């Protein structure tokens, strides 16, 4: 297995730090710290470079801003670091190690990776289901409290299997240990790659040791298709054993093995069947409710707001990738005029003023 070194000096390079700042500041131009760095980039990036070269950079628990969000009925804690110097440094690290991480990830690893989001996961499932005899049954599982339960000691050991640069590893250790006693913070740019990397050797084990043909992982959600229900129950037992032994993780108790032809595979917001794809039931109910409210508001003579305009466009995107012609005709078509009105009379005018 190839291990990579001589990375830290590339992270500290001023050109790398400038590119990190350009990437980190996207969609954050109004942040006070972004404005501060933009006022004199060479000054502030040189300060970061000195921190890294002199090994004075640190991350403390107090550096994080913690907030709680409701994500589809689940309460999640978001841990955010200040833009300067932390987010810039994490981008500087990722610019150098992302290509190495990508070489480790399997083709069925999705979520939080460039060009490997919901669309990629959907394409994989649809491709698998074309083999109807080979995908009669589905094993669906997800890891119990995945992000908060990532074991720091195991993560560091895995990183040392791939990197041999002591300065890089020390820097990564500082960032990992800033979230005691275990876990990586949801909301940190580096965390999504560390989380995917934590399961990357597990992914290879599924393919290379268990010889499973139809697998797709969306972060900690996993689906495996097979022609045999008995084999999938055996796979479930092997996975529970592997996760507990090697990664200090466990499955949620709601894992299931079920026939795909009658229930469909519920994954990444859709229900997949042999030959067609539907919107997930819960998503569909929310969609109908929101579109009806927007239509009633528009028909009463009121203009929609920005949130409602975004909602229309978001659901248009969701419907684009499933069999939804009738849904779109019934619920999207009646609100298109409202969306067009908002775009012309609000968004375009704002752009004209700021241009």
mmCIF file of C-alpha atoms in Angstrom:
data_model
loop_
_atom_site.group_PDB
_atom_site.id
_atom_site.type_symbol
_atom_site.label_atom_id
_atom_site.label_comp_id
_atom_site.label_asym_id
_atom_site.label_seq_id
_atom_site.Cartn_x
_atom_site.Cartn_y
_atom_site.Cartn_z
ATOM 1 C CA UNK A 1 0.000 0.000 0.000
ATOM 2 C CA UNK A 2 1.426 3.354 -1.060
ATOM 3 C CA UNK A 3 1.945 5.971 1.653
ATOM 4 C CA UNK A 4 2.314 9.652 0.835
ATOM 5 C CA UNK A 5 4.831 12.122 2.256
ATOM 6 C CA UNK A 6 6.214 15.635 1.657
ATOM 7 C CA UNK A 7 2.745 17.175 1.802
ATOM 8 C CA UNK A 8 3.021 19.666 4.664
ATOM 9 C CA UNK A 9 5.326 22.070 2.830
ATOM 10 C CA UNK A 10 2.791 22.184 -0.031
ATOM 11 C CA UNK A 11 0.031 23.057 2.435
ATOM 12 C CA UNK A 12 2.136 25.979 3.725
ATOM 13 C CA UNK A 13 2.882 27.333 0.242
ATOM 14 C CA UNK A 14 1.444 30.827 -0.285
ATOM 15 C CA UNK A 15 -0.106 29.892 -3.625
ATOM 16 C CA UNK A 16 -1.902 27.004 -1.935
ATOM 17 C CA UNK A 17 -3.131 29.310 0.846
ATOM 18 C CA UNK A 18 -4.384 31.841 -1.705
ATOM 19 C CA UNK A 19 -6.329 29.117 -3.493
ATOM 20 C CA UNK A 20 -7.672 27.891 -0.149
ATOM 21 C CA UNK A 21 -8.945 31.388 0.621
ATOM 22 C CA UNK A 22 -10.560 31.687 -2.829
ATOM 23 C CA UNK A 23 -12.389 28.401 -2.293
ATOM 24 C CA UNK A 24 -13.321 28.963 1.355
ATOM 25 C CA UNK A 25 -14.785 32.437 0.722
ATOM 26 C CA UNK A 26 -17.305 31.295 -1.928
ATOM 27 C CA UNK A 27 -20.856 32.296 -0.933
ATOM 28 C CA UNK A 28 -19.458 33.950 2.213
ATOM 29 C CA UNK A 29 -18.396 37.337 0.842
ATOM 30 C CA UNK A 30 -20.476 39.197 3.430
ATOM 31 C CA UNK A 31 -18.845 37.429 6.417
ATOM 32 C CA UNK A 32 -16.906 39.902 8.550
ATOM 33 C CA UNK A 33 -13.817 37.676 8.638
ATOM 34 C CA UNK A 34 -13.896 37.186 4.857
ATOM 35 C CA UNK A 35 -14.058 40.954 4.394
ATOM 36 C CA UNK A 36 -11.144 41.278 6.831
ATOM 37 C CA UNK A 37 -8.946 38.800 4.921
ATOM 38 C CA UNK A 38 -9.969 40.316 1.572
ATOM 39 C CA UNK A 39 -8.780 43.719 2.789
ATOM 40 C CA UNK A 40 -5.164 42.487 2.886
ATOM 41 C CA UNK A 41 -4.891 38.827 1.774
ATOM 42 C CA UNK A 42 -1.088 38.660 1.790
ATOM 43 C CA UNK A 43 -0.939 39.900 5.386
ATOM 44 C CA UNK A 44 -3.472 37.442 6.785
ATOM 45 C CA UNK A 45 -2.361 34.476 4.693
ATOM 46 C CA UNK A 46 1.237 35.145 5.744
ATOM 47 C CA UNK A 47 0.068 34.973 9.364
ATOM 48 C CA UNK A 48 -1.455 31.568 8.663
ATOM 49 C CA UNK A 49 1.730 30.440 6.961
ATOM 50 C CA UNK A 50 3.779 31.487 9.996
ATOM 51 C CA UNK A 51 1.414 29.548 12.303
ATOM 52 C CA UNK A 52 1.863 26.420 10.223
ATOM 53 C CA UNK A 53 5.621 26.717 9.722
ATOM 54 C CA UNK A 54 6.263 27.479 13.407
ATOM 55 C CA UNK A 55 3.726 24.850 14.539
ATOM 56 C CA UNK A 56 1.828 27.359 16.676
ATOM 57 C CA UNK A 57 -1.571 26.601 15.147
ATOM 58 C CA UNK A 58 -4.097 25.085 17.536
ATOM 59 C CA UNK A 59 -7.818 24.330 17.688
ATOM 60 C CA UNK A 60 -9.649 24.427 20.993
ATOM 61 C CA UNK A 61 -13.162 23.423 21.968
ATOM 62 C CA UNK A 62 -13.906 27.093 22.654
ATOM 63 C CA UNK A 63 -13.138 27.949 19.019
ATOM 64 C CA UNK A 64 -16.308 26.189 17.840
ATOM 65 C CA UNK A 65 -19.707 27.812 17.562
ATOM 66 C CA UNK A 66 -22.283 25.114 18.300
ATOM 67 C CA UNK A 67 -25.873 25.266 17.066
ATOM 68 C CA UNK A 68 -28.678 22.721 16.843
ATOM 69 C CA UNK A 69 -30.731 22.188 13.688
ATOM 70 C CA UNK A 70 -33.715 20.013 12.859
ATOM 71 C CA UNK A 71 -32.710 17.808 9.949
ATOM 72 C CA UNK A 72 -35.763 15.843 8.737
ATOM 73 C CA UNK A 73 -36.976 15.318 12.269
ATOM 74 C CA UNK A 74 -33.511 14.629 13.720
ATOM 75 C CA UNK A 75 -31.775 17.047 16.061
ATOM 76 C CA UNK A 76 -28.194 17.575 14.913
ATOM 77 C CA UNK A 77 -25.429 19.677 16.411
ATOM 78 C CA UNK A 78 -23.435 21.805 13.968
ATOM 79 C CA UNK A 79 -19.908 22.721 15.019
ATOM 80 C CA UNK A 80 -18.501 25.650 13.066
ATOM 81 C CA UNK A 81 -15.019 27.122 13.256
ATOM 82 C CA UNK A 82 -14.199 30.769 12.513
ATOM 83 C CA UNK A 83 -13.211 31.557 8.939
ATOM 84 C CA UNK A 84 -9.781 32.901 9.970
ATOM 85 C CA UNK A 85 -7.594 30.950 10.323
ATOM 86 C CA UNK A 86 -9.415 27.641 10.707
ATOM 87 C CA UNK A 87 -11.531 27.286 7.570
ATOM 88 C CA UNK A 88 -8.723 28.544 5.361
ATOM 89 C CA UNK A 89 -6.329 26.019 6.904
ATOM 90 C CA UNK A 90 -8.779 23.144 6.418
ATOM 91 C CA UNK A 91 -9.175 24.099 2.764
ATOM 92 C CA UNK A 92 -5.382 24.322 2.402
ATOM 93 C CA UNK A 93 -5.092 20.788 3.794
ATOM 94 C CA UNK A 94 -7.832 19.404 1.564
ATOM 95 C CA UNK A 95 -6.389 20.919 -1.593
ATOM 96 C CA UNK A 96 -3.367 18.675 -1.069
ATOM 97 C CA UNK A 97 -4.883 15.487 0.333
ATOM 98 C CA UNK A 98 -8.262 15.327 -1.433
ATOM 99 C CA UNK A 99 -6.767 13.638 -4.548
ATOM 100 C CA UNK A 100 -5.195 11.013 -2.255
ATOM 101 C CA UNK A 101 -8.471 10.412 -0.430
ATOM 102 C CA UNK A 102 -10.287 10.064 -3.759
ATOM 103 C CA UNK A 103 -7.946 7.244 -4.765
ATOM 104 C CA UNK A 104 -8.998 5.311 -1.659
ATOM 105 C CA UNK A 105 -12.756 5.765 -2.089
ATOM 106 C CA UNK A 106 -14.620 3.070 -4.004
ATOM 107 C CA UNK A 107 -16.874 3.865 -6.946
ATOM 108 C CA UNK A 108 -19.994 3.385 -4.810
ATOM 109 C CA UNK A 109 -18.949 5.899 -2.112
ATOM 110 C CA UNK A 110 -21.266 8.900 -2.294
ATOM 111 C CA UNK A 111 -22.126 12.035 -0.247
ATOM 112 C CA UNK A 112 -19.988 15.112 0.458
ATOM 113 C CA UNK A 113 -17.703 14.414 -2.502
ATOM 114 C CA UNK A 114 -17.428 16.340 -5.790
ATOM 115 C CA UNK A 115 -19.821 14.874 -8.398
ATOM 116 C CA UNK A 116 -20.883 12.151 -5.951
ATOM 117 C CA UNK A 117 -24.065 13.363 -4.348
ATOM 118 C CA UNK A 118 -27.679 12.223 -4.459
ATOM 119 C CA UNK A 119 -27.624 12.085 -8.254
ATOM 120 C CA UNK A 120 -24.678 9.662 -8.268
ATOM 121 C CA UNK A 121 -26.311 7.424 -5.641
ATOM 122 C CA UNK A 122 -29.533 7.403 -7.660
ATOM 123 C CA UNK A 123 -27.695 6.459 -10.854
ATOM 124 C CA UNK A 124 -26.002 3.547 -9.101
ATOM 125 C CA UNK A 125 -29.267 2.163 -7.685
ATOM 126 C CA UNK A 126 -31.055 2.476 -11.034
ATOM 127 C CA UNK A 127 -28.155 0.719 -12.765
ATOM 128 C CA UNK A 128 -28.184 -2.111 -10.225
ATOM 129 C CA UNK A 129 -31.945 -2.637 -10.500
ATOM 130 C CA UNK A 130 -31.659 -3.285 -14.227
ATOM 131 C CA UNK A 131 -30.431 -6.727 -13.170
ATOM 132 C CA UNK A 132 -33.820 -7.755 -11.800
ATOM 133 C CA UNK A 133 -32.922 -11.382 -10.972
ATOM 134 C CA UNK A 134 -29.773 -10.271 -9.117
ATOM 135 C CA UNK A 135 -31.495 -7.568 -7.053
ATOM 136 C CA UNK A 136 -34.571 -9.340 -5.745
ATOM 137 C CA UNK A 137 -33.739 -8.412 -2.155
ATOM 138 C CA UNK A 138 -32.254 -5.353 -0.476
ATOM 139 C CA UNK A 139 -30.352 -4.963 2.785
ATOM 140 C CA UNK A 140 -30.712 -1.415 4.133
ATOM 141 C CA UNK A 141 -28.784 -0.142 7.145
ATOM 142 C CA UNK A 142 -27.223 2.918 8.651
ATOM 143 C CA UNK A 143 -24.626 3.422 11.361
ATOM 144 C CA UNK A 144 -25.791 4.448 14.829
ATOM 145 C CA UNK A 145 -24.740 8.063 15.535
ATOM 146 C CA UNK A 146 -21.953 7.840 12.984
ATOM 147 C CA UNK A 147 -20.243 11.253 13.206
ATOM 148 C CA UNK A 148 -20.292 11.453 17.039
ATOM 149 C CA UNK A 149 -18.985 7.877 17.406
ATOM 150 C CA UNK A 150 -15.932 7.989 15.151
ATOM 151 C CA UNK A 151 -13.045 6.690 17.278
ATOM 152 C CA UNK A 152 -10.101 9.120 17.225
ATOM 153 C CA UNK A 153 -7.497 6.418 17.843
ATOM 154 C CA UNK A 154 -8.781 4.283 14.953
ATOM 155 C CA UNK A 155 -9.097 7.293 12.624
ATOM 156 C CA UNK A 156 -5.502 8.316 13.324
ATOM 157 C CA UNK A 157 -4.303 4.765 12.695
ATOM 158 C CA UNK A 158 -6.114 4.674 9.357
ATOM 159 C CA UNK A 159 -4.604 8.027 8.371
ATOM 160 C CA UNK A 160 -1.154 6.638 9.110
ATOM 161 C CA UNK A 161 -1.824 3.803 6.676
ATOM 162 C CA UNK A 162 -2.104 6.402 3.913
ATOM 163 C CA UNK A 163 0.223 9.253 4.988
ATOM 164 C CA UNK A 164 3.800 9.219 6.284
ATOM 165 C CA UNK A 165 4.316 12.985 6.603
ATOM 166 C CA UNK A 166 4.757 13.547 10.394
ATOM 167 C CA UNK A 167 3.932 17.275 10.248
ATOM 168 C CA UNK A 168 0.720 16.643 8.303
ATOM 169 C CA UNK A 169 -0.295 13.870 10.707
ATOM 170 C CA UNK A 170 0.361 16.118 13.719
ATOM 171 C CA UNK A 171 -1.790 18.850 12.162
ATOM 172 C CA UNK A 172 -4.609 16.383 11.472
ATOM 173 C CA UNK A 173 -4.306 15.058 15.042
ATOM 174 C CA UNK A 174 -4.738 18.598 16.401
ATOM 175 C CA UNK A 175 -7.934 19.058 14.401
ATOM 176 C CA UNK A 176 -9.311 15.600 15.278
ATOM 177 C CA UNK A 177 -8.597 15.996 19.010
ATOM 178 C CA UNK A 178 -10.350 19.376 19.126
ATOM 179 C CA UNK A 179 -13.641 17.433 19.368
ATOM 180 C CA UNK A 180 -13.264 15.350 22.555
ATOM 181 C CA UNK A 181 -13.679 12.619 23.559
ATOM 182 C CA UNK A 182 -14.628 11.048 20.210
ATOM 183 C CA UNK A 183 -16.340 11.848 16.938
ATOM 184 C CA UNK A 184 -15.781 14.474 14.270
ATOM 185 C CA UNK A 185 -17.879 17.650 14.157
ATOM 186 C CA UNK A 186 -20.754 17.952 11.699
ATOM 187 C CA UNK A 187 -20.313 21.274 9.908
ATOM 188 C CA UNK A 188 -16.537 21.208 9.534
ATOM 189 C CA UNK A 189 -15.245 20.999 5.951
ATOM 190 C CA UNK A 190 -12.549 18.449 6.790
ATOM 191 C CA UNK A 191 -14.965 16.240 8.760
ATOM 192 C CA UNK A 192 -16.935 15.031 5.752
ATOM 193 C CA UNK A 193 -13.756 13.658 4.152
ATOM 194 C CA UNK A 194 -12.497 12.149 7.400
ATOM 195 C CA UNK A 195 -15.878 10.445 7.879
ATOM 196 C CA UNK A 196 -15.856 9.001 4.372
ATOM 197 C CA UNK A 197 -12.241 7.924 4.829
ATOM 198 C CA UNK A 198 -13.123 6.216 8.126
ATOM 199 C CA UNK A 199 -15.423 3.830 6.208
ATOM 200 C CA UNK A 200 -13.297 3.558 3.054
ATOM 201 C CA UNK A 201 -11.497 0.326 4.011
ATOM 202 C CA UNK A 202 -14.837 -1.116 5.104
ATOM 203 C CA UNK A 203 -16.087 -0.366 1.570
ATOM 204 C CA UNK A 204 -13.162 -2.278 0.082
ATOM 205 C CA UNK A 205 -13.838 -5.166 2.454
ATOM 206 C CA UNK A 206 -17.423 -5.400 1.179
ATOM 207 C CA UNK A 207 -16.230 -5.646 -2.409
ATOM 208 C CA UNK A 208 -12.967 -7.543 -2.098
ATOM 209 C CA UNK A 209 -13.675 -9.918 0.800
ATOM 210 C CA UNK A 210 -17.437 -10.426 0.713
ATOM 211 C CA UNK A 211 -17.483 -10.073 -3.108
ATOM 212 C CA UNK A 212 -20.725 -8.090 -3.107
ATOM 213 C CA UNK A 213 -21.657 -6.799 -6.538
ATOM 214 C CA UNK A 214 -24.397 -4.260 -5.862
ATOM 215 C CA UNK A 215 -23.452 -1.839 -3.077
ATOM 216 C CA UNK A 216 -24.042 1.886 -2.625
ATOM 217 C CA UNK A 217 -23.079 3.969 0.406
ATOM 218 C CA UNK A 218 -24.314 7.495 1.047
ATOM 219 C CA UNK A 219 -22.167 8.517 4.031
ATOM 220 C CA UNK A 220 -23.396 6.163 6.796
ATOM 221 C CA UNK A 221 -26.454 4.879 4.882
ATOM 222 C CA UNK A 222 -25.780 1.625 3.052
ATOM 223 C CA UNK A 223 -27.805 -0.449 0.596
ATOM 224 C CA UNK A 224 -26.800 -3.877 -0.713
ATOM 225 C CA UNK A 225 -28.791 -5.803 -3.327
ATOM 226 C CA UNK A 226 -28.675 -9.554 -3.856
ATOM 227 C CA UNK A 227 -30.759 -12.398 -5.249
ATOM 228 C CA UNK A 228 -30.735 -14.241 -1.913
ATOM 229 C CA UNK A 229 -32.407 -13.098 1.307
ATOM 230 C CA UNK A 230 -30.340 -15.636 3.289
ATOM 231 C CA UNK A 231 -27.077 -14.227 1.931
ATOM 232 C CA UNK A 232 -28.090 -10.695 2.937
ATOM 233 C CA UNK A 233 -28.867 -11.797 6.495
ATOM 234 C CA UNK A 234 -25.412 -13.403 6.594
ATOM 235 C CA UNK A 235 -23.922 -10.147 5.248
ATOM 236 C CA UNK A 236 -25.712 -8.208 7.994
ATOM 237 C CA UNK A 237 -24.112 -10.373 10.669
ATOM 238 C CA UNK A 238 -20.661 -10.013 9.087
ATOM 239 C CA UNK A 239 -21.045 -6.221 8.844
ATOM 240 C CA UNK A 240 -22.072 -5.918 12.505
ATOM 241 C CA UNK A 241 -19.027 -7.978 13.439
ATOM 242 C CA UNK A 242 -16.666 -5.906 11.260
ATOM 243 C CA UNK A 243 -17.953 -2.521 12.444
ATOM 244 C CA UNK A 244 -17.772 -3.507 16.090
ATOM 245 C CA UNK A 245 -14.330 -5.119 15.850
ATOM 246 C CA UNK A 246 -12.452 -2.742 13.572
ATOM 247 C CA UNK A 247 -14.277 0.623 13.717
ATOM 248 C CA UNK A 248 -15.930 0.708 17.158
ATOM 249 C CA UNK A 249 -19.303 1.340 15.484
ATOM 250 C CA UNK A 250 -22.700 -0.346 15.547
ATOM 251 C CA UNK A 251 -25.728 -0.519 13.277
ATOM 252 C CA UNK A 252 -29.033 1.093 14.082
ATOM 253 C CA UNK A 253 -31.501 -1.542 15.156
ATOM 254 C CA UNK A 254 -33.890 -0.703 12.317
ATOM 255 C CA UNK A 255 -31.813 -2.461 9.627
ATOM 256 C CA UNK A 256 -33.940 -4.507 7.216
ATOM 257 C CA UNK A 257 -33.816 -7.146 4.491
ATOM 258 C CA UNK A 258 -36.820 -6.901 2.178
ATOM 259 C CA UNK A 259 -38.007 -7.658 -1.386
ATOM 260 C CA UNK A 260 -37.407 -4.793 -3.793
ATOM 261 C CA UNK A 261 -40.292 -5.591 -6.144
ATOM 262 C CA UNK A 262 -43.063 -4.971 -3.595
ATOM 263 C CA UNK A 263 -41.630 -2.297 -1.296
ATOM 264 C CA UNK A 264 -39.078 -0.555 -3.423
ATOM 265 C CA UNK A 265 -35.721 0.611 -2.078
ATOM 266 C CA UNK A 266 -36.172 3.837 -0.083
ATOM 267 C CA UNK A 267 -32.911 5.750 -0.430
ATOM 268 C CA UNK A 268 -31.652 9.361 -0.800
ATOM 269 C CA UNK A 269 -35.182 10.769 -1.008
ATOM 270 C CA UNK A 270 -36.588 8.338 -3.590
ATOM 271 C CA UNK A 271 -38.219 4.905 -3.796
ATOM 272 C CA UNK A 272 -36.538 2.726 -6.394
ATOM 273 C CA UNK A 273 -38.336 -0.108 -8.164
ATOM 274 C CA UNK A 274 -37.421 -2.287 -11.127
ATOM 275 C CA UNK A 275 -38.085 0.035 -14.058
ATOM 276 C CA UNK A 276 -39.278 3.212 -12.336
ATOM 277 C CA UNK A 277 -38.493 5.644 -9.499
ATOM 278 C CA UNK A 278 -40.887 7.533 -7.220
ATOM 279 C CA UNK A 279 -40.456 10.381 -4.791
ATOM 280 C CA UNK A 280 -40.216 9.245 -1.148
ATOM 281 C CA UNK A 281 -43.643 9.276 0.538
ATOM 282 C CA UNK A 282 -42.705 11.767 3.262
ATOM 283 C CA UNK A 283 -41.022 14.050 0.738
ATOM 284 C CA UNK A 284 -44.040 13.797 -1.539
ATOM 285 C CA UNK A 285 -46.442 14.771 1.261
ATOM 286 C CA UNK A 286 -44.318 17.803 2.211
ATOM 287 C CA UNK A 287 -44.045 18.769 -1.446
ATOM 288 C CA UNK A 288 -47.822 18.688 -1.975
ATOM 289 C CA UNK A 289 -48.472 20.672 1.204
ATOM 290 C CA UNK A 290 -45.958 23.397 0.321
ATOM 291 C CA UNK A 291 -47.094 23.749 -3.278
ATOM 292 C CA UNK A 292 -50.773 24.020 -2.285
ATOM 293 C CA UNK A 293 -49.958 26.794 0.211
ATOM 294 C CA UNK A 294 -47.898 28.669 -2.394
ATOM 295 C CA UNK A 295 -50.646 28.327 -5.005
ATOM 296 C CA UNK A 296 -53.293 29.610 -2.572
ATOM 297 C CA UNK A 297 -51.095 32.582 -1.654
ATOM 298 C CA UNK A 298 -50.521 33.437 -5.307
ATOM 299 C CA UNK A 299 -54.176 33.066 -6.226
ATOM 300 C CA UNK A 300 -55.133 35.415 -3.365
ATOM 301 C CA UNK A 301 -53.082 38.144 -5.060
ATOM 302 C CA UNK A 302 -49.982 38.022 -2.849
ATOM 303 C CA UNK A 303 -46.422 37.705 -4.079
ATOM 304 C CA UNK A 304 -44.405 34.731 -2.820
ATOM 305 C CA UNK A 305 -41.258 35.219 -0.727
ATOM 306 C CA UNK A 306 -37.670 34.149 -1.389
ATOM 307 C CA UNK A 307 -38.004 30.979 0.695
ATOM 308 C CA UNK A 308 -41.048 29.902 -1.312
ATOM 309 C CA UNK A 309 -39.309 30.681 -4.604
ATOM 310 C CA UNK A 310 -36.361 28.497 -3.511
ATOM 311 C CA UNK A 311 -38.789 25.771 -2.456
ATOM 312 C CA UNK A 312 -40.400 25.657 -5.908
ATOM 313 C CA UNK A 313 -37.036 25.369 -7.634
ATOM 314 C CA UNK A 314 -35.805 22.773 -5.149
ATOM 315 C CA UNK A 315 -38.798 20.505 -5.729
ATOM 316 C CA UNK A 316 -38.507 20.976 -9.491
ATOM 317 C CA UNK A 317 -35.012 19.543 -9.165
ATOM 318 C CA UNK A 318 -36.225 16.608 -7.054
ATOM 319 C CA UNK A 319 -38.985 15.747 -9.530
ATOM 320 C CA UNK A 320 -36.626 15.945 -12.491
ATOM 321 C CA UNK A 321 -34.917 12.699 -11.496
ATOM 322 C CA UNK A 322 -37.944 10.478 -10.913
ATOM 323 C CA UNK A 323 -41.156 9.448 -12.654
ATOM 324 C CA UNK A 324 -43.235 12.468 -11.704
ATOM 325 C CA UNK A 325 -45.010 13.885 -14.757
ATOM 326 C CA UNK A 326 -48.441 13.914 -13.112
ATOM 327 C CA UNK A 327 -47.105 15.339 -9.855
ATOM 328 C CA UNK A 328 -45.396 18.159 -11.734
ATOM 329 C CA UNK A 329 -48.497 18.908 -13.810
ATOM 330 C CA UNK A 330 -50.748 19.029 -10.758
ATOM 331 C CA UNK A 331 -48.518 20.853 -8.269
ATOM 332 C CA UNK A 332 -45.623 22.593 -10.050
ATOM 333 C CA UNK A 333 -47.342 23.973 -13.155
ATOM 334 C CA UNK A 334 -49.885 26.069 -11.141
ATOM 335 C CA UNK A 335 -47.074 27.899 -9.269
ATOM 336 C CA UNK A 336 -44.698 28.547 -12.164
ATOM 337 C CA UNK A 337 -46.247 31.975 -12.751
ATOM 338 C CA UNK A 338 -45.612 32.882 -9.105
ATOM 339 C CA UNK A 339 -41.966 31.798 -9.399
ATOM 340 C CA UNK A 340 -41.527 33.750 -12.643
ATOM 341 C CA UNK A 341 -43.093 36.850 -11.123
ATOM 342 C CA UNK A 342 -40.744 36.720 -8.137
ATOM 343 C CA UNK A 343 -37.700 36.227 -10.354
ATOM 344 C CA UNK A 344 -38.529 39.147 -12.668
ATOM 345 C CA UNK A 345 -39.760 41.658 -10.103
ATOM 346 C CA UNK A 346 -37.491 40.886 -7.167
ATOM 347 C CA UNK A 347 -34.346 38.942 -8.040
ATOM 348 C CA UNK A 348 -33.566 40.590 -11.391
ATOM 349 C CA UNK A 349 -34.181 44.040 -9.924
ATOM 350 C CA UNK A 350 -31.847 43.315 -7.002
ATOM 351 C CA UNK A 351 -29.172 42.161 -9.438
ATOM 352 C CA UNK A 352 -29.602 45.322 -11.475
ATOM 353 C CA UNK A 353 -29.187 47.507 -8.368
ATOM 354 C CA UNK A 354 -26.038 45.715 -7.189
ATOM 355 C CA UNK A 355 -24.472 45.489 -10.683
#
